[in-house]
Coordinates of C-alpha atoms in Angstrom, one line a residue:
M10 CA -85.3 43.5 -50.9
S11 CA -87.8 42.2 -53.9
E12 CA -89.7 44.6 -55.5
A13 CA -92.7 41.3 -54.3
D14 CA -91.6 41.1 -51.0
G15 CA -92.4 45.1 -51.1
L16 CA -95.9 45.1 -51.9
R17 CA -96.5 42.5 -50.1
Q18 CA -95.5 45.1 -47.2
R19 CA -96.8 47.1 -47.9
R20 CA -100.3 46.1 -48.8
P21 CA -103.3 46.8 -46.2
L22 CA -104.3 44.2 -43.1
R23 CA -107.6 42.5 -43.8
P24 CA -110.0 44.3 -40.7
Q25 CA -110.3 41.1 -37.9
V26 CA -113.1 39.7 -37.2
I27 CA -113.2 38.8 -33.9
T28 CA -115.0 35.0 -33.0
D29 CA -113.9 35.4 -29.1
D30 CA -116.4 33.0 -27.7
G31 CA -115.8 35.2 -24.3
Q32 CA -117.5 39.3 -26.0
V33 CA -120.6 36.5 -27.0
P34 CA -122.0 36.7 -22.7
E35 CA -121.3 40.9 -21.8
V36 CA -123.7 41.7 -24.4
K37 CA -126.8 38.5 -23.1
E38 CA -126.0 39.9 -19.2
G39 CA -127.0 43.3 -20.5
S40 CA -130.3 41.9 -21.7
S41 CA -131.3 40.2 -18.9
F42 CA -131.0 42.6 -17.3
S43 CA -132.9 44.8 -19.1
G44 CA -135.6 41.9 -18.5
R45 CA -135.1 41.3 -14.7
V46 CA -136.1 45.0 -14.6
F47 CA -138.9 45.3 -16.8
R48 CA -140.5 42.7 -15.2
M49 CA -139.6 44.5 -11.9
T50 CA -141.6 46.8 -12.9
F51 CA -143.9 46.0 -14.8
L52 CA -144.2 43.6 -10.8
M53 CA -144.3 46.4 -8.3
L54 CA -146.4 47.6 -11.0
A55 CA -149.3 45.2 -10.3
V56 CA -148.2 44.8 -6.5
S57 CA -149.4 48.1 -6.2
L58 CA -152.0 48.4 -7.7
A59 CA -153.8 44.0 -6.2
I60 CA -153.6 46.1 -3.0
P61 CA -155.6 48.5 -2.9
L62 CA -157.9 46.3 -4.7
L63 CA -157.5 43.8 -2.4
G64 CA -157.9 45.7 0.6
A65 CA -161.0 47.6 -1.2
M66 CA -163.2 44.0 -1.8
M67 CA -162.7 43.2 1.9
L68 CA -163.3 46.7 3.2
L69 CA -166.2 46.9 0.4
E70 CA -169.7 45.8 2.2
S71 CA -171.2 43.7 0.1
P72 CA -175.1 44.2 -0.8
I73 CA -176.0 40.3 -0.2
D74 CA -174.8 37.7 2.9
P75 CA -175.8 35.0 -0.4
Q76 CA -177.5 31.2 1.0
S77 CA -175.3 27.8 0.0
F78 CA -177.2 25.5 -1.8
S79 CA -177.2 23.3 -4.3
F80 CA -179.9 22.6 -7.6
K81 CA -179.3 19.5 -9.3
E82 CA -178.2 18.5 -12.6
P83 CA -181.4 20.3 -15.7
P84 CA -182.5 18.1 -17.5
F85 CA -181.5 17.7 -20.8
M86 CA -182.7 19.7 -23.5
F87 CA -183.7 16.5 -25.9
G88 CA -187.6 16.1 -27.0
V89 CA -190.6 18.9 -26.0
L90 CA -187.5 20.4 -24.3
Q91 CA -185.5 20.7 -27.8
P92 CA -184.8 24.3 -28.4
N93 CA -186.2 26.4 -31.4
T94 CA -187.6 29.8 -32.5
K95 CA -190.6 29.0 -32.3
L96 CA -191.1 32.3 -30.0
R97 CA -189.4 35.0 -32.9
Q98 CA -192.9 34.3 -35.3
A99 CA -194.2 36.9 -32.3
E100 CA -195.2 40.0 -33.5
R101 CA -195.1 43.0 -30.8
L102 CA -197.1 46.2 -30.4
F103 CA -196.9 49.0 -28.7
E104 CA -192.8 48.8 -29.0
N105 CA -191.9 52.4 -26.8
Q106 CA -195.3 53.2 -25.1
L107 CA -194.9 50.4 -22.4
N108 CA -192.4 50.1 -19.7
G109 CA -192.0 46.8 -18.3
P110 CA -194.8 45.8 -19.0
E111 CA -194.7 42.9 -17.1
S112 CA -198.4 40.8 -16.1
I113 CA -201.5 40.9 -18.7
V114 CA -204.7 39.9 -18.5
N115 CA -208.1 40.4 -20.3
I116 CA -211.7 41.3 -20.4
G117 CA -213.3 40.9 -24.0
D118 CA -210.8 41.9 -26.7
V119 CA -209.3 45.0 -24.2
L120 CA -206.1 44.5 -23.0
F121 CA -204.4 45.8 -19.0
T122 CA -201.3 45.5 -17.9
G123 CA -198.9 47.3 -15.1
T124 CA -195.9 49.0 -16.2
A125 CA -192.9 49.7 -14.0
D126 CA -194.1 53.3 -14.2
G127 CA -196.2 52.5 -12.5
R128 CA -199.1 52.8 -14.1
V129 CA -202.3 50.3 -15.2
V130 CA -203.0 50.3 -18.6
K131 CA -205.6 49.4 -20.7
L132 CA -204.9 48.1 -24.6
E133 CA -207.6 48.6 -27.5
N134 CA -207.4 49.4 -30.8
G135 CA -204.3 50.5 -30.6
E136 CA -204.6 52.9 -28.1
I137 CA -203.7 52.8 -24.3
E138 CA -205.3 54.5 -21.4
T139 CA -203.7 55.0 -17.8
I140 CA -206.9 53.9 -15.8
A141 CA -204.5 54.2 -12.4
R142 CA -201.9 54.6 -11.5
F143 CA -200.4 53.0 -8.4
G144 CA -197.0 56.3 -7.1
S145 CA -194.3 56.5 -8.9
G146 CA -193.0 53.7 -7.9
P147 CA -193.0 49.8 -10.5
C148 CA -196.8 48.9 -10.6
T149 CA -196.6 45.4 -9.0
W150 CA -199.8 44.8 -11.4
C151 CA -199.7 40.6 -10.5
L152 CA -201.2 42.0 -7.5
F153 CA -204.1 43.8 -8.8
R154 CA -205.1 41.9 -11.6
E155 CA -208.1 39.7 -10.6
V156 CA -209.3 42.6 -8.8
W157 CA -208.2 45.0 -11.3
K158 CA -210.7 42.7 -13.5
R159 CA -213.7 42.5 -10.7
Y160 CA -213.9 45.6 -10.9
L161 CA -214.0 46.9 -14.3
D162 CA -216.2 45.0 -14.5
T163 CA -218.7 46.7 -11.8
E164 CA -220.3 49.8 -12.2
E165 CA -217.9 50.7 -10.4
G166 CA -214.8 49.7 -13.2
T167 CA -213.6 53.8 -12.9
G168 CA -210.7 53.3 -12.4
S169 CA -210.8 53.5 -9.0
V170 CA -208.8 51.9 -6.7
K171 CA -209.2 50.7 -3.8
L172 CA -206.6 49.3 -0.3
L173 CA -207.5 45.5 0.4
L174 CA -204.1 44.8 1.8
S175 CA -201.9 47.6 2.8
S176 CA -197.4 46.2 2.6
E177 CA -197.3 48.4 5.7
T178 CA -199.0 45.6 7.1
P179 CA -196.3 43.3 10.0
I180 CA -198.4 40.3 8.6
E181 CA -196.8 36.9 11.9
G182 CA -194.3 39.4 12.7
K183 CA -193.1 40.0 8.7
K184 CA -193.8 43.2 6.9
M185 CA -194.5 42.1 3.4
S186 CA -191.3 44.2 0.4
F187 CA -192.1 42.7 -2.8
V188 CA -195.7 41.6 -2.8
N189 CA -195.5 40.2 -6.4
D190 CA -198.2 37.5 -8.4
L191 CA -202.3 37.3 -6.9
T192 CA -204.8 34.6 -8.0
I193 CA -208.4 35.3 -6.7
T194 CA -211.6 32.5 -6.8
R195 CA -214.6 32.4 -8.6
D196 CA -216.5 33.6 -5.8
G197 CA -214.3 36.3 -5.5
R198 CA -214.1 36.0 -1.6
K199 CA -209.7 34.2 -1.6
I200 CA -207.3 36.0 -2.5
Y201 CA -203.6 33.8 -2.8
F202 CA -201.0 35.9 -3.3
T203 CA -197.2 35.7 -2.8
D204 CA -194.7 38.3 -1.6
S205 CA -191.2 37.0 -2.8
S206 CA -188.9 39.0 0.2
S207 CA -189.3 40.3 3.2
K208 CA -185.8 42.2 3.0
W209 CA -186.0 42.9 -0.8
Q210 CA -188.5 44.9 -2.9
R211 CA -188.7 44.7 -6.8
R212 CA -186.3 46.5 -8.0
D213 CA -183.5 44.1 -6.3
Y214 CA -185.1 41.1 -7.6
L215 CA -181.1 39.9 -9.1
L216 CA -179.8 40.6 -5.0
L217 CA -182.5 38.2 -3.8
V218 CA -182.1 35.5 -6.2
M219 CA -178.3 35.5 -6.1
E220 CA -178.4 36.0 -1.9
G221 CA -180.6 33.2 -2.3
T222 CA -183.4 34.5 0.1
D223 CA -185.6 31.9 1.9
D224 CA -187.7 34.8 3.1
G225 CA -191.2 34.1 0.7
R226 CA -194.1 33.1 1.5
L227 CA -197.4 32.4 0.2
L228 CA -200.5 33.8 1.9
E229 CA -204.6 33.9 1.3
Y230 CA -206.5 36.5 2.7
D231 CA -209.9 36.8 3.4
T232 CA -212.0 39.8 0.9
V233 CA -214.5 39.5 3.8
T234 CA -212.9 38.6 7.5
K235 CA -210.1 41.0 6.2
E236 CA -208.1 38.0 7.8
V237 CA -204.6 36.8 6.2
K238 CA -202.9 33.5 6.7
V239 CA -199.0 32.5 5.5
L240 CA -200.0 29.2 3.7
L241 CA -196.9 28.1 2.7
D242 CA -193.3 30.0 4.1
Q243 CA -189.3 29.8 4.2
L244 CA -190.0 29.9 0.0
Q245 CA -186.9 31.3 -2.4
F246 CA -187.9 33.7 -4.5
P247 CA -192.3 32.5 -5.1
N248 CA -193.0 34.4 -8.2
G249 CA -196.3 33.9 -9.9
V250 CA -199.4 31.9 -8.7
Q251 CA -201.8 30.1 -9.8
L252 CA -205.5 28.0 -8.9
S253 CA -206.2 25.0 -10.6
P254 CA -210.2 25.2 -12.4
E255 CA -210.6 23.1 -9.4
E256 CA -210.4 26.0 -7.4
D257 CA -208.7 22.7 -5.5
F258 CA -204.8 23.6 -5.1
V259 CA -202.4 27.1 -6.2
L260 CA -199.4 26.7 -8.4
V261 CA -196.5 28.6 -6.7
A262 CA -193.5 29.2 -8.7
E263 CA -190.7 29.1 -6.3
T264 CA -187.9 31.0 -9.3
A265 CA -184.9 31.4 -7.6
M266 CA -185.3 27.4 -6.8
A267 CA -185.9 26.6 -10.7
R268 CA -189.5 24.4 -9.5
I269 CA -192.9 25.0 -9.1
R270 CA -195.1 23.8 -6.0
R271 CA -198.3 22.5 -5.2
V272 CA -200.4 24.4 -1.8
Y273 CA -203.6 21.7 -1.5
V274 CA -206.1 24.9 -0.6
S275 CA -209.6 23.2 0.1
G276 CA -210.8 18.8 -0.8
L277 CA -209.7 16.1 1.4
M278 CA -206.0 17.7 0.9
K279 CA -206.6 20.4 1.8
G280 CA -203.4 22.1 4.4
G281 CA -200.8 19.5 2.3
A282 CA -198.4 20.6 -0.8
D283 CA -196.0 18.8 -2.6
M284 CA -193.5 20.0 -5.5
F285 CA -196.2 19.9 -8.3
V286 CA -192.6 20.9 -10.9
E287 CA -189.1 20.0 -10.1
N288 CA -185.7 21.0 -11.5
M289 CA -186.6 22.9 -14.8
P290 CA -184.4 23.5 -17.7
G291 CA -185.1 27.7 -16.7
F292 CA -186.1 29.9 -13.7
P293 CA -190.1 30.2 -14.0
D294 CA -191.9 33.0 -13.4
N295 CA -196.0 33.5 -13.9
I296 CA -198.4 31.0 -14.1
R297 CA -201.1 31.6 -15.9
P298 CA -203.9 28.6 -17.6
S299 CA -204.2 27.4 -20.6
S300 CA -206.9 26.2 -22.9
S301 CA -204.9 22.7 -23.0
G302 CA -206.5 22.6 -19.5
G303 CA -203.2 22.7 -18.2
Y304 CA -200.4 25.6 -17.3
W305 CA -198.3 27.8 -19.6
V306 CA -195.3 29.2 -17.8
A307 CA -192.4 31.2 -18.3
A308 CA -188.7 31.9 -18.3
A309 CA -186.1 34.6 -18.8
T310 CA -183.0 32.6 -17.5
I311 CA -182.4 29.0 -18.9
R312 CA -180.4 26.0 -17.2
A313 CA -178.4 25.0 -20.3
N314 CA -177.5 21.5 -20.2
P315 CA -175.9 21.4 -22.7
G316 CA -174.6 24.4 -21.7
F317 CA -173.9 27.0 -19.3
S318 CA -175.9 27.8 -16.6
M319 CA -174.2 30.6 -14.1
L320 CA -176.6 30.9 -11.7
D321 CA -176.7 26.6 -10.9
F322 CA -172.3 26.7 -11.5
L323 CA -173.0 29.8 -8.3
S324 CA -175.1 28.3 -6.1
D325 CA -172.5 26.9 -3.9
K326 CA -170.6 29.6 -3.9
P327 CA -170.6 32.7 -1.6
F328 CA -167.9 33.7 -1.9
I329 CA -167.7 34.6 -5.6
K330 CA -170.9 36.0 -5.6
R331 CA -170.6 38.0 -2.9
M332 CA -167.5 39.3 -4.0
I333 CA -169.1 39.9 -7.3
F334 CA -171.5 42.2 -5.5
K335 CA -169.3 43.8 -4.4
L336 CA -167.7 45.9 -7.2
F337 CA -170.3 45.4 -10.3
S338 CA -173.9 46.6 -9.9
Q339 CA -177.2 45.0 -11.1
E340 CA -176.9 46.3 -13.6
T341 CA -174.4 45.6 -15.0
V342 CA -174.3 41.9 -13.7
M343 CA -177.7 41.2 -16.2
K344 CA -175.8 42.6 -19.0
F345 CA -173.4 38.9 -18.2
V346 CA -177.1 37.3 -17.9
P347 CA -178.1 35.4 -22.0
R348 CA -180.8 36.4 -23.1
Y349 CA -183.5 33.3 -23.6
S350 CA -186.1 33.6 -22.9
L351 CA -188.1 30.1 -23.1
V352 CA -192.1 29.7 -22.2
L353 CA -193.2 26.2 -20.4
E354 CA -196.7 24.3 -20.6
V355 CA -197.5 22.0 -18.3
S356 CA -200.0 19.8 -17.8
D357 CA -202.3 19.5 -15.4
S358 CA -199.9 16.8 -13.6
G359 CA -196.9 18.7 -14.6
A360 CA -195.5 16.9 -17.1
F361 CA -193.5 18.4 -20.3
R362 CA -196.6 19.2 -23.4
R363 CA -194.2 21.4 -25.0
S364 CA -191.8 24.8 -25.1
L365 CA -191.5 27.9 -26.9
H366 CA -188.0 29.5 -26.6
D367 CA -185.9 32.4 -28.7
P368 CA -182.5 31.3 -27.5
D369 CA -180.6 35.1 -27.9
G370 CA -183.9 37.5 -27.4
Q371 CA -184.2 38.4 -30.9
V372 CA -188.0 38.8 -30.3
V373 CA -189.2 38.5 -26.9
T374 CA -186.8 39.7 -24.4
Y375 CA -187.3 39.0 -20.5
V376 CA -190.5 36.9 -21.0
S377 CA -192.0 36.7 -17.3
E378 CA -195.8 36.1 -18.7
A379 CA -197.4 33.8 -21.0
H380 CA -201.4 34.6 -21.4
E381 CA -203.7 33.3 -23.8
H382 CA -206.4 34.6 -24.9
D383 CA -208.9 33.4 -28.1
G384 CA -206.0 31.9 -29.9
Y385 CA -202.5 34.4 -29.6
L386 CA -200.3 33.5 -26.4
Y387 CA -199.9 37.7 -25.0
L388 CA -196.3 38.0 -23.8
G389 CA -195.0 40.1 -20.4
S390 CA -191.9 40.7 -19.9
F391 CA -190.4 42.7 -16.6
R392 CA -187.9 44.6 -18.7
S393 CA -189.7 45.2 -22.3
P394 CA -190.7 48.3 -23.7
F395 CA -193.2 46.6 -25.3
I396 CA -196.2 43.5 -25.4
C397 CA -195.9 40.7 -27.6
R398 CA -198.3 38.4 -29.5
L399 CA -198.0 34.8 -31.3
S400 CA -200.5 33.2 -32.7
L401 CA -200.7 29.7 -31.3
Q402 CA -202.1 28.1 -34.9
S403 CA -198.5 29.1 -36.4
I404 CA -196.8 27.1 -34.7

């Protein structure tokens, strides 16, 4: 054996790289097995959580029994409805000193409002004075706004409360659970008011809207005979009311249907009713006269077009609405409702004249009323801790 042959025999063998394709499937098989175990575990966990949740959803009772209805396509927000930020020019008054000042009235330069904690207060020279209290619950201020004005204009205007009509008294077989707004004739004899529901109370307003209950009514109270008549029934959340300047008809906002009805109370058309404004861009609340001969209408929720309206979307989906309120409270649902305040001025024929917006509710939030006085709009709210004042000259 030569020396070279010996070196070759003693040379260490190089490590061999195993490239046998037969080994690869073993690795893939192990990885696939682990993936299947993970997916199976995740699926079992999801099922274990979903079954009790679904069972609870089926067993829990929903507080509402929603009715299915549908809206027309909302009007396009162009022209006089074009979004703007004019309401943001308003200033807040008595911030964090009031609790839900929903409706406002003035006697001279003195303002009065009712609050969600059951008080009627006088606002004068930057001071707040409680002049009456209606129990510990929300004050149905709107019902007493004109009655209070008349009382304060008399010698008896000392802040005393006189009961005109008890909500415990059934009217044509139905109790009044949600007495809301009123308007009164100049001679003080007739009071026209809304009972928003015989089932739901003020604190349940969102349930009333989402259920679409049509048990609301417009009523007439005669202060001389003490008689009460139903002028219009089967309304879905009747809300703000306002007599015409000639007192020949009453306007009533049907909030849940985004429209305003007109009911004739004197003249040749007495007893008749028709539509004053239909398919509004928002859900109307209170109606108040404007100095131009028309009306101011406030809306705390709009039907954006272009855009998305949750209430429009859910209107014909009662199952979804029922499920929502099985799982969430009114306060939780309200967090998903955009804060968009809208004030409309409509003519005496129901045509839109102009619109004032606060698209994100940065200044004016949850607007419920626009009350005009001495060149200003005073803006009430059913939830905010303040009122707002907007100069009409600035817009």
